[in-house]
Structure formats: structure tokens, C-alpha cells
Short mmCIF file of C-alpha atoms and ligand atoms in Angstrom, two decimals:
data_model
loop_
_atom_site.label_atom_id
_atom_site.label_comp_id
_atom_site.label_asym_id
_atom_site.label_seq_id
_atom_site.Cartn_x
_atom_site.Cartn_y
_atom_site.Cartn_z
CA UNK T 1 -10.35 -17.23 -11.61
CA UNK T 2 -11.53 -16.67 -8.04
CA UNK T 3 -11.70 -13.24 -6.52
CA UNK T 4 -9.36 -13.20 -3.58
CA UNK T 5 -10.74 -11.30 -0.70
CA UNK T 6 -8.61 -9.47 1.76
CA UNK T 7 -8.83 -10.48 5.43
CA UNK T 8 -9.88 -8.28 8.27
CA UNK T 9 -7.30 -5.96 9.76
CA UNK T 10 -5.06 -7.66 12.30
CA UNK T 11 -1.51 -8.55 11.55
CA UNK T 12 0.79 -6.14 9.72
CA UNK T 13 0.36 -5.89 5.97
CA UNK T 14 3.36 -5.95 3.66
CA UNK T 15 2.72 -5.15 -0.01
CA UNK T 16 5.26 -5.74 -2.78
CA UNK T 17 5.09 -3.22 -5.60
CA UNK T 18 7.11 -4.68 -8.45
CA UNK T 19 6.52 -1.57 -10.59
CA UNK T 20 7.51 -2.17 -14.23
CA UNK T 21 9.88 -5.08 -13.61
CA UNK T 22 9.61 -8.75 -14.43
CA UNK T 23 9.42 -11.38 -17.10
CA UNK T 24 7.41 -14.56 -17.18
CA UNK T 25 10.47 -16.69 -16.30
CA UNK T 26 11.87 -14.13 -13.79
CA UNK T 27 8.60 -13.85 -11.94
CA UNK T 28 8.41 -17.63 -11.56
CA UNK T 29 11.98 -17.72 -10.20
CA UNK T 30 11.25 -14.89 -7.73
CA UNK T 31 8.09 -16.56 -6.42
CA UNK T 32 9.89 -19.88 -6.26
CA UNK T 33 12.58 -18.34 -4.08
CA UNK T 34 10.04 -16.47 -1.93
CA UNK T 35 7.49 -19.17 -1.22
CA UNK T 36 9.43 -21.50 1.07
CA UNK T 37 10.16 -18.60 3.45
CA UNK T 38 6.83 -16.82 3.19
CA UNK T 39 4.43 -19.75 3.37
CA UNK T 40 5.89 -20.67 6.77
CA UNK T 41 5.04 -17.17 8.05
CA UNK T 42 1.97 -16.67 10.13
CA UNK T 43 1.34 -13.28 11.71
CA UNK T 44 1.85 -11.11 8.58
CA UNK T 45 -0.40 -10.50 5.61
CA UNK T 46 1.49 -10.28 2.34
CA UNK T 47 0.32 -9.11 -1.05
CA UNK T 48 2.20 -8.80 -4.37
CA UNK T 49 1.44 -6.26 -7.07
CA UNK T 50 3.03 -7.41 -10.36
CA UNK T 51 2.77 -5.54 -13.67
CA UNK T 52 -0.74 -6.00 -15.16
CA UNK T 53 0.21 -8.53 -17.89
CA UNK T 54 1.47 -10.90 -15.20
CA UNK T 55 -1.59 -10.88 -12.96
CA UNK T 56 -2.82 -14.18 -14.32
CA UNK T 57 0.60 -15.78 -13.95
CA UNK T 58 0.86 -14.57 -10.36
CA UNK T 59 -2.71 -15.64 -9.54
CA UNK T 60 -1.64 -19.15 -10.62
CA UNK T 61 1.67 -19.09 -8.77
CA UNK T 62 0.24 -17.73 -5.55
CA UNK T 63 -2.76 -20.10 -5.66
CA UNK T 64 -3.69 -21.06 -2.11
CA UNK T 65 -0.49 -19.76 -0.51
CA UNK T 66 -2.44 -17.10 1.42
CA UNK T 67 -0.41 -14.38 -0.35
CA UNK T 68 -2.82 -11.92 -1.94
CA UNK T 69 -2.62 -10.45 -5.37
CA UNK T 70 -2.84 -6.74 -6.06
CA UNK T 71 -2.76 -4.32 -8.99
CA UNK T 72 -0.50 -1.29 -9.26
CA UNK T 73 -3.24 0.86 -10.80
CA UNK T 74 -6.90 0.79 -11.67
CA UNK T 75 -9.17 2.74 -14.03
CA UNK T 76 -11.70 5.12 -12.52
CA UNK T 77 -14.11 3.94 -15.26
CA UNK T 78 -16.23 0.81 -15.11
CA UNK T 79 -16.26 -0.22 -18.71
CA UNK T 80 -16.17 1.20 -22.25
CA UNK T 81 -14.02 2.87 -24.89
CA UNK T 82 -10.99 3.62 -22.72
CA UNK T 83 -8.04 2.25 -24.59
CA UNK T 84 -5.27 0.87 -22.42
CA UNK T 85 -7.28 1.01 -19.14
CA UNK T 86 -7.99 -1.85 -16.82
CA UNK T 87 -11.21 -1.80 -14.77
CA UNK T 88 -11.70 -2.87 -11.16
CA UNK T 89 -14.02 -5.60 -12.26
CA UNK T 90 -11.27 -7.07 -14.50
CA UNK T 91 -8.79 -6.90 -11.63
CA UNK T 92 -11.27 -8.64 -9.28
CA UNK T 93 -11.88 -11.19 -12.05
CA UNK T 94 -8.12 -11.90 -12.19
CA UNK T 95 -8.02 -12.64 -8.52
CA UNK T 96 -6.84 -9.29 -7.16
CA UNK T 97 -7.72 -8.32 -3.59
CA UNK T 98 -5.94 -4.95 -3.58
CA UNK T 99 -5.37 -2.07 -5.96
CA UNK T 100 -2.88 0.72 -5.41
CA UNK T 101 -4.32 4.15 -6.14
CA UNK T 102 -2.49 7.45 -6.40
CA UNK T 103 1.05 6.12 -6.24
CA UNK T 104 3.33 9.16 -6.54
CA UNK T 105 4.71 7.87 -9.83
CA UNK T 106 1.17 7.87 -11.19
CA UNK T 107 0.61 11.36 -9.82
CA UNK T 108 3.84 12.88 -10.99
CA UNK T 109 4.62 11.01 -14.22
CA UNK T 110 1.09 10.44 -15.52
CA UNK T 111 -0.62 13.54 -14.15
CA UNK T 112 -3.13 11.83 -11.91
CA UNK T 113 -5.02 14.46 -9.93
CA UNK T 114 -6.42 14.23 -6.41
CA UNK T 115 -9.90 14.12 -7.97
CA UNK T 116 -8.97 11.22 -10.26
CA UNK T 117 -7.32 9.33 -7.41
CA UNK T 118 -10.50 9.70 -5.41
CA UNK T 119 -12.51 8.25 -8.29
CA UNK T 120 -10.06 5.37 -8.57
CA UNK T 121 -10.46 4.71 -4.83
CA UNK T 122 -14.19 4.57 -5.28
CA UNK T 123 -13.89 2.35 -8.40
CA UNK T 124 -11.76 -0.15 -6.46
CA UNK T 125 -14.36 -0.36 -3.62
CA UNK T 126 -17.11 -0.79 -6.20
CA UNK T 127 -15.32 -3.79 -7.57
CA UNK T 128 -14.88 -5.32 -4.14
CA UNK T 129 -11.14 -4.54 -4.01
CA UNK T 130 -9.26 -2.98 -1.11
CA UNK T 131 -7.82 0.28 -2.37
CA UNK T 132 -4.37 1.24 -1.05
CA UNK T 133 -4.37 5.06 -1.15
CA UNK T 134 -0.81 6.44 -1.51
CA UNK T 135 -0.12 9.87 -0.04
CA UNK T 136 3.14 11.73 0.16
CA UNK T 137 4.95 15.01 -0.04
CA UNK T 138 7.93 16.05 -2.26
CA UNK T 139 11.19 17.21 -0.75
CA UNK T 140 10.33 20.85 -1.57
CA UNK T 141 6.95 20.57 0.16
CA UNK T 142 8.68 19.05 3.20
CA UNK T 143 11.37 21.69 3.35
CA UNK T 144 8.68 24.39 3.09
CA UNK T 145 7.01 22.88 6.12
CA UNK T 146 3.96 21.79 4.08
CA UNK T 147 4.04 18.04 4.72
CA UNK T 148 0.89 17.87 6.85
CA UNK T 149 -1.00 20.26 4.55
CA UNK T 150 -0.17 18.21 1.46
CA UNK T 151 -1.09 14.94 3.08
CA UNK T 152 -4.27 16.57 4.42
CA UNK T 153 -5.42 17.79 1.05
CA UNK T 154 -4.61 14.45 -0.70
CA UNK T 155 -6.66 12.69 1.99
CA UNK T 156 -9.51 15.23 1.91
CA UNK T 157 -10.07 14.65 -1.81
CA UNK T 158 -10.90 11.00 -1.15
CA UNK T 159 -12.85 11.70 2.00
CA UNK T 160 -15.06 14.17 0.12
CA UNK T 161 -15.61 11.63 -2.68
CA UNK T 162 -16.49 8.57 -0.64
CA UNK T 163 -16.92 9.59 3.01
CA UNK T 164 -15.25 8.13 6.09
CA UNK T 165 -17.23 4.89 6.23
CA UNK T 166 -16.05 3.93 2.73
CA UNK T 167 -12.53 5.35 3.17
CA UNK T 168 -12.15 3.08 6.23
CA UNK T 169 -12.54 0.04 3.97
CA UNK T 170 -9.23 0.88 2.35
CA UNK T 171 -5.60 1.05 3.42
CA UNK T 172 -3.43 4.17 3.42
CA UNK T 173 0.22 4.16 2.43
CA UNK T 174 2.30 7.14 3.46
CA UNK T 175 5.10 7.30 0.89
CA UNK T 176 7.27 10.44 1.00
CA UNK T 177 8.17 11.13 -2.63
CA UNK T 178 11.72 11.92 -1.66
CA UNK T 179 12.20 8.49 -0.13
CA UNK T 180 10.86 6.43 -3.05
CA UNK T 181 13.58 4.57 -4.93
CA UNK T 182 16.16 7.01 -3.64
CA UNK T 183 17.68 4.91 -0.87
CA UNK T 184 16.77 7.74 1.49
CA UNK T 185 14.26 6.49 4.03
CA UNK T 186 12.19 8.62 6.31
CA UNK T 187 13.53 8.08 9.82
CA UNK T 188 11.22 6.10 12.07
CA UNK T 189 10.46 9.31 13.92
CA UNK T 190 9.67 11.25 10.76
CA UNK T 191 7.46 8.46 9.45
CA UNK T 192 5.68 8.02 12.77
CA UNK T 193 4.93 11.72 12.97
CA UNK T 194 3.15 11.72 9.59
CA UNK T 195 1.36 8.45 10.38
CA UNK T 196 0.10 9.97 13.66
CA UNK T 197 -1.09 13.02 11.79
CA UNK T 198 -2.94 10.85 9.23
CA UNK T 199 -4.56 8.87 12.03
CA UNK T 200 -5.62 12.08 13.77
CA UNK T 201 -7.23 13.36 10.59
CA UNK T 202 -9.10 10.07 10.31
CA UNK T 203 -10.00 10.09 14.00
CA UNK T 204 -11.62 13.47 13.60
CA UNK T 205 -14.10 11.70 11.32
CA UNK T 206 -14.51 8.44 13.24
CA UNK T 207 -12.09 7.52 16.05
CA UNK T 208 -13.00 3.82 16.11
CA UNK T 209 -12.59 3.41 12.34
CA UNK T 210 -9.37 5.42 12.42
CA UNK T 211 -7.90 3.13 15.03
CA UNK T 212 -8.65 0.08 12.93
CA UNK T 213 -7.28 1.46 9.61
CA UNK T 214 -3.98 0.15 8.41
CA UNK T 215 -1.40 2.81 7.66
CA UNK T 216 1.58 1.50 5.68
CA UNK T 217 4.91 3.19 5.26
CA UNK T 218 6.67 3.11 1.87
CA UNK T 219 9.91 4.59 0.61
CA UNK T 220 13.23 2.67 0.52
CA UNK T 221 12.15 0.13 3.13
CA UNK T 222 14.92 -2.43 3.29
CA UNK T 223 15.71 -5.50 5.33
CA UNK T 224 17.87 -3.43 7.68
CA UNK T 225 15.47 -0.63 8.42
CA UNK T 226 12.10 -2.41 8.34
CA UNK T 227 12.08 -3.49 11.99
CA UNK T 228 12.59 0.01 13.33
CA UNK T 229 9.87 1.44 11.03
CA UNK T 230 7.40 -1.33 11.81
CA UNK T 231 8.01 -0.87 15.54
CA UNK T 232 6.45 2.61 15.35
CA UNK T 233 3.05 2.94 16.96
CA UNK T 234 1.10 4.02 13.93
CA UNK T 235 2.95 2.02 11.27
CA UNK T 236 0.92 -1.05 10.39
CA UNK T 237 3.07 -2.45 7.63
CA UNK T 238 4.90 -1.42 4.44
CA UNK T 239 4.61 -0.85 0.73
CA UNK T 240 7.88 -2.17 -0.67
CA UNK T 241 9.32 -1.34 -4.11
CA UNK T 242 12.94 -2.12 -4.89
CA UNK T 243 13.52 -4.56 -2.03
CA UNK T 244 10.51 -6.61 -3.07
CA UNK T 245 12.38 -7.79 -6.17
CA UNK T 246 14.93 -9.58 -3.99
CA UNK T 247 13.51 -12.70 -2.37
CA UNK T 248 15.80 -12.66 0.66
CA UNK T 249 15.30 -8.96 1.33
CA UNK T 250 11.51 -9.17 0.99
CA UNK T 251 11.34 -12.26 3.24
CA UNK T 252 13.42 -10.43 5.83
CA UNK T 253 11.07 -7.46 5.66
CA UNK T 254 8.07 -9.77 6.23
CA UNK T 255 9.80 -11.30 9.17
CA UNK T 256 10.47 -7.90 10.64
CA UNK T 257 6.70 -7.18 10.37
CA UNK T 258 5.97 -10.35 12.39
CA UNK T 259 8.48 -9.58 15.13
CA UNK T 260 7.08 -6.02 15.41
CA UNK T 261 3.76 -7.52 16.47
CA UNK T 262 2.93 -7.39 20.19
CA UNK T 263 3.13 -10.82 21.81
CA UNK T 264 -0.08 -12.86 21.65
CA UNK T 265 -2.24 -12.18 24.60
CA UNK T 266 -0.67 -8.81 25.27
CA UNK T 267 -3.93 -7.12 24.39
CA UNK T 268 -4.14 -4.03 22.22
CA UNK T 269 -0.88 -2.36 21.50
CA UNK T 270 -0.24 0.76 23.56
CA UNK T 271 -0.81 3.04 20.59
CA UNK T 272 -1.06 6.79 21.03
CA UNK T 273 -4.28 8.46 21.96
CA UNK T 274 -5.60 8.49 18.38
CA UNK T 275 -5.96 4.68 18.36
P1 PGA Q 301 10.91 1.85 -2.95
O1 PGA Q 301 9.44 2.09 -3.56
O2 PGA Q 301 10.73 0.81 -1.85
O3 PGA Q 301 11.71 1.28 -4.10
O4 PGA Q 301 11.38 3.12 -2.46
C1 PGA Q 301 8.31 2.16 -2.77
C2 PGA Q 301 7.11 2.45 -3.62
O5 PGA Q 301 7.17 3.24 -4.54
O6 PGA Q 301 6.02 1.89 -3.37
#
């Protein structure tokens, strides 16, 4: 199967994270329902991360639609006696272009540490995949006023492992843990504030690369709140869980990403000073 490469940054990026949902028949139905709407959409880059066993099915279903394939996880190891693990090379071989790393469910339920997440990020790059680094604070950390510190240390672990030039080849997804699967979304202002902070941290390393990096927001993004989130200066797309399992809702979110784009010919968006 061909390795699908990810395109250069430009339009907004919307990634579906199906988590542990799906069946062979159900996946086919969902893609069938999605394709007519999505294939007509220019101006947004879409990727779908199904459960691992369905990567081959999705690679076939997505074919030449322009929709990328991604994995929800990746091993930090290249090869060997690591039962149950899936390497970056295998994911690339299956046609993946993206791999999520450090999703909060992996961190909290499976004990992934910052150091391990950093190794996974590096493993994804080594395999030619675009890593999507998930960062986010818990509600307790937010209430204690530690949001920026938590995000900063999660980011620092990866920066120290790979350096800014390599980090800039990835995508960052800000996903407040308290907003994931809870129906409680960060307000556009809350999300923008953290995105701006992340971009500033990146800009301290390399302003030009920081301006180019895609920062996605994830956490209860729905058809009715996507447009407002995507309209924020430093939000370059979304990582969508629950709503990506509903064809109409996901298509509406992708449309919102297109309409949030500045009109063609308008030049660079008037982003804040960090861009
Ligand atoms: P949610 O999940 O959209 O269901 O909140 C987002 C995610 O976990 O990536």
C-alpha cells in the first residue's frame, strides 16, 4: 500500500479520532455517508484516524479521495519483541500520513509519560509520518492556575528530545482534558489564549517556524461551535472525537473550517504578533 504523505501547511486541518469505535460494516457506512460531502470540499485538509485493525480497510476506502489516513497511537520502538505494539514503519506501510502522540487518554489511562511521548514523536518522524502532539491540562491544573505551566512542560519534553527544527515538522493539538468527551468545550477565548501561549513558546525557538506550525484545538468540537473556534487567530483546525462518528456533524465541522479561511487573495491572516 502506498505511503500517503501529508501536504504542506496551508488550509485548516481537521482530524477525526474515531477512538475505539467501529466495525467493518459500520466504517464502510460512515465513509459512504461522508464522501459525497467531503470530496467536494477544497480548502480544508481532512484526516481520519480509525482503530488500528481498520487501517487497511480505511486506506482502501479513502483511496484517492485526498482524505489522509492517520493512526491513534504509535510505538516508540522501531521493531522487535514488543507484543501488541505497532511501529511507525508499519503505519507508513499501511498508508498513514499522521500519527497521534500523547493523547490524554494514552497519558492518563495507559501511563504514557512525557518522555515516552517525546520518543513516539521522534519515532513518527523517523517513519516519515506527521506526528500530532496532543497537549492539555486537567480541570484541577486549570483551576490551580497551572495551565500554561503544564502545557509548557509537555511541550518542553518533546523540544528537548527532537529540537525545534524537527518539532516544526509536526502538528500540535491543544486538548484540554476537561473538555474531551465531556460536552464541555473550551470557549473560543480560552482556547485562543492557550494556542497563543503555545505559539509564543514555539516562537521563542524559531519565530518563522512557529508561525507556520498548525495548532489544532480538540475537546467536544461540534457542528455548532466549530466555526467560532476555527475563527480564532491561532486555531488552525481541530481534532474531533465524538462528532467525527456522525457523518453530518463531521462534514459540517469541515465546512466550518473552510469558511473560517481568509478569502483568497486576502494575503496572510492578521494573526497576532507571534505569527
Ligand atoms: P471529543 O474528543 O471531540 O469527543 O471531545 C476529542 C479527542 O479526544 O481527540
